[in-house]
Amino acid sequence: METARTHRRSILLLCGDYMEDYEAMVAFQALQAFGLSVHAVCPGKTVGEFCRTAIHGLSGSHPINYYERIGHKFTLNAAFDEIEWSQYEGLVIPGGRAPEYLAVNASVVNLVRKFSTSGKPMAAICHGSLVLAAADAVRGRKCTAYPGVRHVLKDAGAIWVEPKSLADCVADGNVVTGVTYFGNPEFIRLFVAALGGTISGATNKRILLLCGDHMEDYEVTVPFHTLEALGCLVDAVCPYKKKGETCLTVVHDWEEGSQTYSEKIGQHFTLTADFNSISNSKYDALVIPGGRAPEVLALEGGVVAIVKEFMGANKPVGSIGHGAQILAAAGVLKGRKCTGHPAVKLDIGLAGASWLEPAHVDRSFTDGNLVTAASWSAHPHFLAELMGLLGIHVSFN
């Protein structure tokens, strides 16, 4: 694992059990794709242990009521008790229920105070602002958050900015705050700017995302939010569905003693365009998430035609996990080198491709215009490779 001392810029991600799923993983993987080293830590836990995430979605009659489901197991890559805060350039605090107890942990509060007094960038989303409030890091600063914590931030001396939507974000000096994961793209973009980062090459880039019911939760949302954070226009489409309709995602994870991955219900992912009205020529790249959706999408003539057109035009195409099933069905893999989830090794081989064994699940492979990854664990490398093909760069002063 890369250490803070050997990387030009390192970020600390403050984790806890039942932190919100997207608010932890999207920032964690997007920032790595942008070339930063991100260390995820949790009090009382060490490297290789995990925090259980929580999936929050809107429900009930009140506009900000939410349900909670158990999400992924988020693996920590650094030990809280061993970190040296001065080695990090910035701090990110996800929301969910974790901040409620992190905010009363003396070691956590002391750590956040050090970041605050040093003037280093701090970004907190949703309930994550509770930790900033506990560390007296919001006094006199414009902040927003999930509306349920408004009174706490006001009592902590913050200048409350009432959100107009659940995607709103606010930056005031070194403090970036967001309402919920709906605002992940802007939240990440503001944090990158606070770190002195500059994004180039993304203007007018349009990406098409092929979706379907039971696609893997991370494998659609992390690329979607990351590419939007870069400034790309991303259209998510699904056969037989229209803009504003949703696809149900699934959470795929590994449980101890199991021979294959487990599956839990994920989020309702909202589509941003009509499948039947898209024009492939307007898009610069295609991304195919994994999960169980590709098995069904591979049977759709319209989906296969899209893949053939992008591959024939030599435009960047990215496939994650089981997404390679669609590539195989489209007959575009002959003579190519690629990978995917181990369960699709047979599909890829029979389609005429050379299988690349994903010895390290956090890596992806690039063969010409094609980028393939075994699972969501490879997102940072996968997205960085896709960015390279698109000519998108993130640089830091």
Coordinates of C-alpha atoms in Angstrom, one line a residue:
M1 CA 0.0 0.0 0.0
E2 CA 1.2 3.5 -0.9
T3 CA 2.0 5.5 2.2
A4 CA 1.4 9.2 2.9
R5 CA 5.1 9.9 2.9
T6 CA 5.7 8.7 -0.7
H7 CA 2.7 10.3 -2.4
R8 CA 2.6 14.0 -3.3
R9 CA -0.9 14.4 -1.9
S10 CA -2.6 12.2 0.7
I11 CA -6.2 12.5 2.0
L12 CA -7.7 11.1 5.2
L13 CA -11.2 9.6 5.1
L14 CA -12.8 9.3 8.5
C15 CA -15.0 6.2 8.7
G16 CA -17.3 4.4 11.1
D17 CA -19.8 1.7 11.1
Y18 CA -23.0 2.6 9.3
M19 CA -21.5 5.6 7.5
E20 CA -23.6 6.2 4.3
D21 CA -22.5 3.9 1.5
Y22 CA -22.2 6.3 -1.3
E23 CA -20.9 9.1 0.9
A24 CA -17.9 7.0 1.8
M25 CA -17.0 5.0 -1.3
V26 CA -17.6 7.6 -4.1
A27 CA -15.2 10.1 -2.6
F28 CA -12.7 7.3 -1.6
Q29 CA -12.5 5.9 -5.1
A30 CA -12.9 9.1 -7.1
L31 CA -10.1 10.9 -5.3
Q32 CA -7.8 7.9 -5.9
A33 CA -8.7 8.0 -9.6
F34 CA -7.7 11.7 -9.6
G35 CA -4.2 10.7 -8.5
L36 CA -4.5 11.2 -4.7
S37 CA -3.6 8.7 -2.0
V38 CA -6.7 8.2 0.3
H39 CA -6.3 6.5 3.7
A40 CA -9.6 5.3 5.3
V41 CA -9.4 5.0 9.0
C42 CA -11.8 4.2 11.9
P43 CA -11.2 4.5 15.7
G44 CA -10.6 1.1 17.2
K45 CA -10.0 -0.6 13.9
T46 CA -6.9 -1.3 11.9
V47 CA -5.8 -2.1 8.3
G48 CA -7.8 -4.9 6.7
E49 CA -10.8 -4.6 9.1
F50 CA -14.0 -3.2 7.7
C51 CA -16.8 -0.8 8.5
R52 CA -20.3 -1.9 7.6
T53 CA -22.0 0.8 5.5
A54 CA -25.6 1.9 5.5
I55 CA -27.7 2.6 2.4
H56 CA -30.0 5.5 2.9
G57 CA -32.9 6.4 0.5
L58 CA -35.9 8.7 0.7
S59 CA -39.1 7.2 2.1
G60 CA -42.3 8.1 3.9
S61 CA -44.5 11.2 3.7
H62 CA -41.9 13.7 4.9
P63 CA -39.5 15.0 2.1
I64 CA -36.4 14.2 4.2
N65 CA -37.4 10.9 5.8
Y66 CA -35.1 8.1 4.9
Y67 CA -34.9 4.3 5.2
E68 CA -31.8 2.4 6.0
R69 CA -30.5 -0.9 4.6
I70 CA -27.2 -2.7 5.2
G71 CA -24.7 -1.9 2.5
H72 CA -21.2 -3.1 1.6
K73 CA -18.3 -4.0 3.8
F74 CA -15.9 -1.1 3.5
T75 CA -12.3 -2.2 4.0
L76 CA -10.0 0.1 5.9
N77 CA -6.5 0.7 4.5
A78 CA -4.8 2.5 7.4
A79 CA -4.9 2.3 11.2
F80 CA -6.4 5.2 13.1
D81 CA -4.0 5.0 16.0
E82 CA -0.9 5.1 13.6
I83 CA -1.7 8.0 11.4
E84 CA 0.1 11.3 11.6
W85 CA -2.3 14.0 10.7
S86 CA 0.3 16.4 9.4
Q87 CA 1.1 14.0 6.6
Y88 CA -2.3 14.6 5.0
E89 CA -3.5 17.5 2.8
G90 CA -7.2 17.2 3.5
L91 CA -9.9 15.4 5.4
V92 CA -13.2 13.9 4.2
I93 CA -16.0 13.0 6.6
P94 CA -18.9 10.9 5.2
G95 CA -22.4 11.0 6.6
G96 CA -24.8 8.3 7.8
R97 CA -25.1 7.3 11.4
A98 CA -21.4 7.0 12.1
P99 CA -20.9 10.7 12.8
E100 CA -23.2 10.6 15.7
Y101 CA -20.7 8.6 17.7
L102 CA -17.6 9.8 16.0
A103 CA -18.6 13.3 17.2
V104 CA -18.3 12.3 20.8
N105 CA -15.0 10.4 20.4
A106 CA -12.3 12.6 22.0
S107 CA -9.5 11.3 19.7
V108 CA -11.6 12.0 16.6
V109 CA -12.5 15.5 17.8
N110 CA -8.9 16.3 18.6
L111 CA -7.8 15.1 15.1
V112 CA -10.4 17.3 13.4
R113 CA -9.4 20.3 15.5
K114 CA -5.8 19.9 14.2
F115 CA -7.0 20.0 10.6
S116 CA -9.2 23.0 11.4
T117 CA -6.6 25.1 13.1
S118 CA -4.1 24.3 10.3
G119 CA -6.4 25.6 7.7
K120 CA -6.3 22.4 5.7
P121 CA -9.3 21.5 3.5
M122 CA -12.1 19.6 5.3
A123 CA -15.1 18.2 3.5
A124 CA -18.1 16.9 5.4
I125 CA -21.3 15.6 3.8
C126 CA -24.8 15.0 5.3
H127 CA -24.4 14.1 9.0
G128 CA -20.6 14.3 8.7
S129 CA -20.9 18.0 9.7
L130 CA -21.7 16.8 13.3
V131 CA -18.0 16.0 13.6
L132 CA -17.0 19.5 12.4
A133 CA -19.4 21.0 14.9
A134 CA -18.0 18.9 17.8
A135 CA -14.5 20.2 16.9
D136 CA -15.6 23.8 16.8
A137 CA -14.6 23.9 13.1
V138 CA -17.7 25.6 11.7
R139 CA -17.9 28.7 13.8
G140 CA -18.5 31.7 11.5
R141 CA -18.5 29.5 8.4
K142 CA -21.3 29.1 5.9
C143 CA -22.3 25.5 6.0
T144 CA -25.1 23.2 4.9
A145 CA -26.0 19.6 5.7
Y146 CA -28.8 17.2 6.0
P147 CA -31.7 19.4 7.4
G148 CA -32.0 17.3 10.5
V149 CA -28.7 18.6 11.8
R150 CA -29.4 22.3 11.1
H151 CA -29.9 23.1 14.8
V152 CA -26.6 21.5 15.8
L153 CA -24.7 23.5 13.3
K154 CA -26.4 26.7 14.3
D155 CA -25.6 26.1 18.0
A156 CA -22.0 25.5 17.0
G157 CA -21.8 29.0 15.5
A158 CA -22.2 28.1 11.8
I159 CA -23.9 30.3 9.3
W160 CA -26.6 27.9 8.1
V161 CA -27.3 27.9 4.4
E162 CA -30.7 26.4 3.8
P163 CA -30.5 23.8 1.0
K164 CA -32.8 24.2 -2.0
S165 CA -32.2 20.5 -2.9
L166 CA -30.6 17.4 -1.5
A167 CA -27.7 18.0 -4.0
D168 CA -26.6 21.4 -2.6
C169 CA -23.1 22.0 -1.4
V170 CA -21.3 25.0 0.1
A171 CA -17.6 26.0 0.2
D172 CA -16.4 28.6 2.7
G173 CA -12.6 28.9 2.9
N174 CA -11.2 25.5 3.8
V175 CA -14.6 24.0 4.7
V176 CA -16.8 22.2 2.2
T177 CA -20.2 20.8 3.2
G178 CA -22.9 18.9 1.3
V179 CA -26.4 17.9 2.0
T180 CA -26.5 14.3 0.8
Y181 CA -24.8 11.9 -1.7
F182 CA -27.1 13.4 -4.4
G183 CA -24.5 16.2 -4.4
N184 CA -21.4 14.0 -4.5
P185 CA -20.2 15.3 -7.9
E186 CA -20.2 19.0 -6.7
F187 CA -19.0 18.0 -3.3
I188 CA -15.9 16.2 -4.7
R189 CA -15.3 19.0 -7.3
L190 CA -15.3 21.7 -4.5
F191 CA -12.9 19.6 -2.4
V192 CA -10.5 19.1 -5.3
A193 CA -10.6 22.9 -5.8
A194 CA -9.9 23.5 -2.1
L195 CA -6.9 21.2 -2.5
G196 CA -5.6 23.4 -5.3
G197 CA -6.7 20.9 -8.0
T198 CA -7.5 21.7 -11.6
I199 CA -9.6 19.6 -13.9
S200 CA -8.9 19.8 -17.7
G201 CA -10.1 18.1 -20.8
A202 CA -13.6 17.2 -19.5
T203 CA -15.5 20.1 -21.1
N204 CA -18.3 18.9 -23.4
K205 CA -17.3 15.3 -22.9
R206 CA -20.5 13.1 -23.0
I207 CA -20.6 9.6 -21.5
L208 CA -23.3 7.0 -22.0
L209 CA -24.0 4.5 -19.1
L210 CA -25.8 1.3 -20.0
C211 CA -28.1 0.4 -17.1
G212 CA -30.5 -2.3 -16.1
D213 CA -32.3 -3.6 -13.1
H214 CA -30.0 -5.4 -10.6
M215 CA -26.8 -3.8 -11.8
E216 CA -24.2 -3.6 -9.1
D217 CA -24.8 -0.6 -6.8
Y218 CA -21.2 0.7 -6.7
E219 CA -20.5 -0.2 -10.3
V220 CA -23.0 2.2 -11.6
T221 CA -23.0 5.0 -9.0
V222 CA -19.2 5.4 -8.5
P223 CA -18.5 5.9 -12.3
F224 CA -21.6 8.1 -12.7
H225 CA -20.7 10.5 -9.8
T226 CA -17.0 10.5 -10.6
L227 CA -17.4 11.4 -14.3
E228 CA -20.0 14.1 -13.3
A229 CA -17.5 15.4 -10.7
L230 CA -15.0 15.9 -13.5
G231 CA -17.5 17.9 -15.5
C232 CA -18.7 15.3 -18.0
L233 CA -22.3 15.0 -19.0
V234 CA -23.3 11.5 -18.2
D235 CA -26.5 10.0 -19.6
A236 CA -27.8 6.8 -17.9
V237 CA -30.2 4.8 -20.0
C238 CA -32.0 1.5 -19.8
P239 CA -34.1 -0.4 -22.4
Y240 CA -37.9 0.1 -22.1
K241 CA -37.4 2.9 -19.5
K242 CA -37.5 6.6 -19.7
K243 CA -35.7 9.6 -18.1
G244 CA -36.8 9.9 -14.5
E245 CA -37.6 6.2 -14.1
T246 CA -35.4 4.0 -11.9
C247 CA -33.4 0.8 -12.0
L248 CA -33.1 -1.2 -8.8
T249 CA -29.4 -1.9 -7.9
V250 CA -27.9 -4.7 -5.9
V251 CA -25.1 -4.9 -3.4
H252 CA -22.6 -7.6 -4.2
D253 CA -20.0 -8.4 -1.5
W254 CA -18.0 -11.2 -0.1
E255 CA -19.0 -13.0 3.1
E256 CA -16.6 -15.1 5.1
G257 CA -17.0 -18.8 4.2
S258 CA -19.0 -18.2 1.0
Q259 CA -18.0 -19.6 -2.4
T260 CA -19.4 -16.6 -4.3
Y261 CA -20.7 -13.1 -3.6
S262 CA -23.8 -12.3 -1.5
E263 CA -26.5 -10.1 -2.9
K264 CA -28.6 -7.5 -1.0
I265 CA -31.0 -4.8 -2.3
G266 CA -29.4 -1.5 -3.1
Q267 CA -30.7 1.8 -4.3
H268 CA -33.2 3.0 -6.9
F269 CA -30.9 4.6 -9.5
T270 CA -32.6 7.3 -11.5
L271 CA -32.1 7.3 -15.3
T272 CA -31.2 10.6 -16.9
A273 CA -32.2 10.0 -20.6
D274 CA -34.6 7.9 -22.7
F275 CA -33.0 4.8 -24.2
N276 CA -35.0 5.1 -27.4
S277 CA -34.1 8.8 -28.1
I278 CA -30.3 8.7 -27.6
S279 CA -27.9 9.3 -30.5
N280 CA -24.7 7.3 -30.1
S281 CA -22.7 9.7 -32.2
K282 CA -23.1 12.4 -29.6
Y283 CA -21.2 10.4 -26.9
D284 CA -17.5 10.2 -26.4
A285 CA -17.4 7.0 -24.4
L286 CA -19.5 4.1 -23.1
V287 CA -19.5 2.6 -19.6
I288 CA -21.1 -0.8 -18.8
P289 CA -21.6 -1.6 -15.1
G290 CA -21.7 -5.1 -13.8
G291 CA -24.1 -7.0 -11.5
R292 CA -26.8 -9.2 -12.8
A293 CA -28.2 -6.7 -15.3
P294 CA -25.7 -7.6 -18.1
E295 CA -27.0 -11.1 -18.4
V296 CA -30.4 -9.7 -19.5
L297 CA -29.1 -6.7 -21.4
A298 CA -26.9 -9.0 -23.5
L299 CA -30.2 -10.3 -25.0
E300 CA -31.3 -6.9 -26.2
G301 CA -30.6 -6.1 -29.8
G302 CA -30.6 -2.4 -29.1
V303 CA -27.9 -2.7 -26.4
V304 CA -25.8 -5.0 -28.6
A305 CA -26.0 -2.4 -31.5
I306 CA -24.8 0.4 -29.2
V307 CA -21.7 -1.6 -28.1
K308 CA -20.9 -2.5 -31.7
E309 CA -21.1 1.1 -32.8
F310 CA -18.8 2.4 -30.0
M311 CA -16.3 -0.3 -30.5
G312 CA -16.4 0.1 -34.3
A313 CA -15.8 3.8 -34.0
N314 CA -12.8 3.1 -31.6
K315 CA -14.4 5.2 -28.9
P316 CA -13.4 4.4 -25.2
V317 CA -15.5 1.6 -23.8
G318 CA -15.3 0.6 -20.1
S319 CA -16.8 -2.6 -18.7
I320 CA -16.8 -3.7 -15.0
G321 CA -17.5 -7.1 -13.6
H322 CA -20.2 -9.0 -15.5
G323 CA -20.4 -6.1 -18.0
A324 CA -18.2 -8.2 -20.2
Q325 CA -21.2 -10.5 -20.9
I326 CA -22.5 -7.7 -23.1
L327 CA -19.2 -7.3 -24.9
A328 CA -19.2 -11.0 -25.6
A329 CA -22.7 -11.0 -26.9
A330 CA -21.9 -8.1 -29.2
G331 CA -19.0 -10.1 -30.8
V332 CA -16.5 -7.4 -30.3
L333 CA -13.9 -9.3 -28.2
K334 CA -12.2 -11.4 -30.8
G335 CA -8.5 -10.9 -30.6
R336 CA -8.8 -8.5 -27.6
K337 CA -7.3 -8.8 -24.2
C338 CA -9.6 -8.2 -21.3
T339 CA -10.9 -9.2 -17.9
G340 CA -14.1 -9.3 -15.9
H341 CA -15.6 -11.0 -12.9
P342 CA -14.2 -14.6 -12.7
A343 CA -17.7 -15.9 -13.4
V344 CA -17.6 -14.5 -17.0
K345 CA -14.2 -16.0 -17.9
L346 CA -16.0 -18.7 -20.0
D347 CA -18.0 -16.0 -21.9
I348 CA -14.9 -14.0 -22.6
G349 CA -12.9 -17.0 -23.8
L350 CA -15.6 -18.3 -26.1
A351 CA -16.0 -14.9 -27.6
G352 CA -12.4 -15.1 -28.8
A353 CA -10.7 -12.8 -26.3
S354 CA -7.5 -13.5 -24.3
W355 CA -8.5 -13.7 -20.6
L356 CA -6.3 -11.5 -18.3
E357 CA -6.3 -13.0 -14.8
P358 CA -7.1 -10.2 -12.3
A359 CA -4.5 -11.2 -9.8
H360 CA -5.0 -7.9 -8.0
V361 CA -8.7 -7.0 -7.8
D362 CA -7.9 -3.3 -7.6
R363 CA -6.4 -3.2 -11.1
S364 CA -8.0 -3.0 -14.5
F365 CA -6.6 -3.6 -18.0
T366 CA -6.5 -1.5 -21.1
D367 CA -6.3 -2.8 -24.6
G368 CA -6.6 0.0 -27.2
N369 CA -10.0 1.7 -26.6
L370 CA -11.2 -1.0 -24.2
V371 CA -10.9 -0.8 -20.4
T372 CA -12.0 -3.8 -18.3
A373 CA -12.1 -4.4 -14.6
A374 CA -13.0 -7.4 -12.5
S375 CA -15.1 -5.6 -9.9
W376 CA -15.8 -2.3 -8.1
S377 CA -12.6 -2.8 -6.2
A378 CA -10.8 -1.7 -9.3
H379 CA -12.7 1.6 -9.8
P380 CA -9.7 3.9 -9.1
H381 CA -7.5 2.4 -11.7
F382 CA -10.4 1.7 -14.1
L383 CA -11.6 5.3 -13.9
A384 CA -8.0 6.7 -14.2
E385 CA -7.5 4.6 -17.4
L386 CA -10.8 5.8 -18.8
M387 CA -9.9 9.4 -18.0
G388 CA -6.6 8.9 -19.9
L389 CA -8.4 7.6 -23.0
L390 CA -10.8 10.7 -22.8
G391 CA -7.9 13.1 -22.4
I392 CA -9.2 14.2 -18.9
H393 CA -6.6 15.3 -16.4
V394 CA -6.6 16.4 -12.7
S395 CA -3.5 18.3 -11.6
F396 CA -2.6 19.9 -8.3
N397 CA -0.5 22.9 -7.5

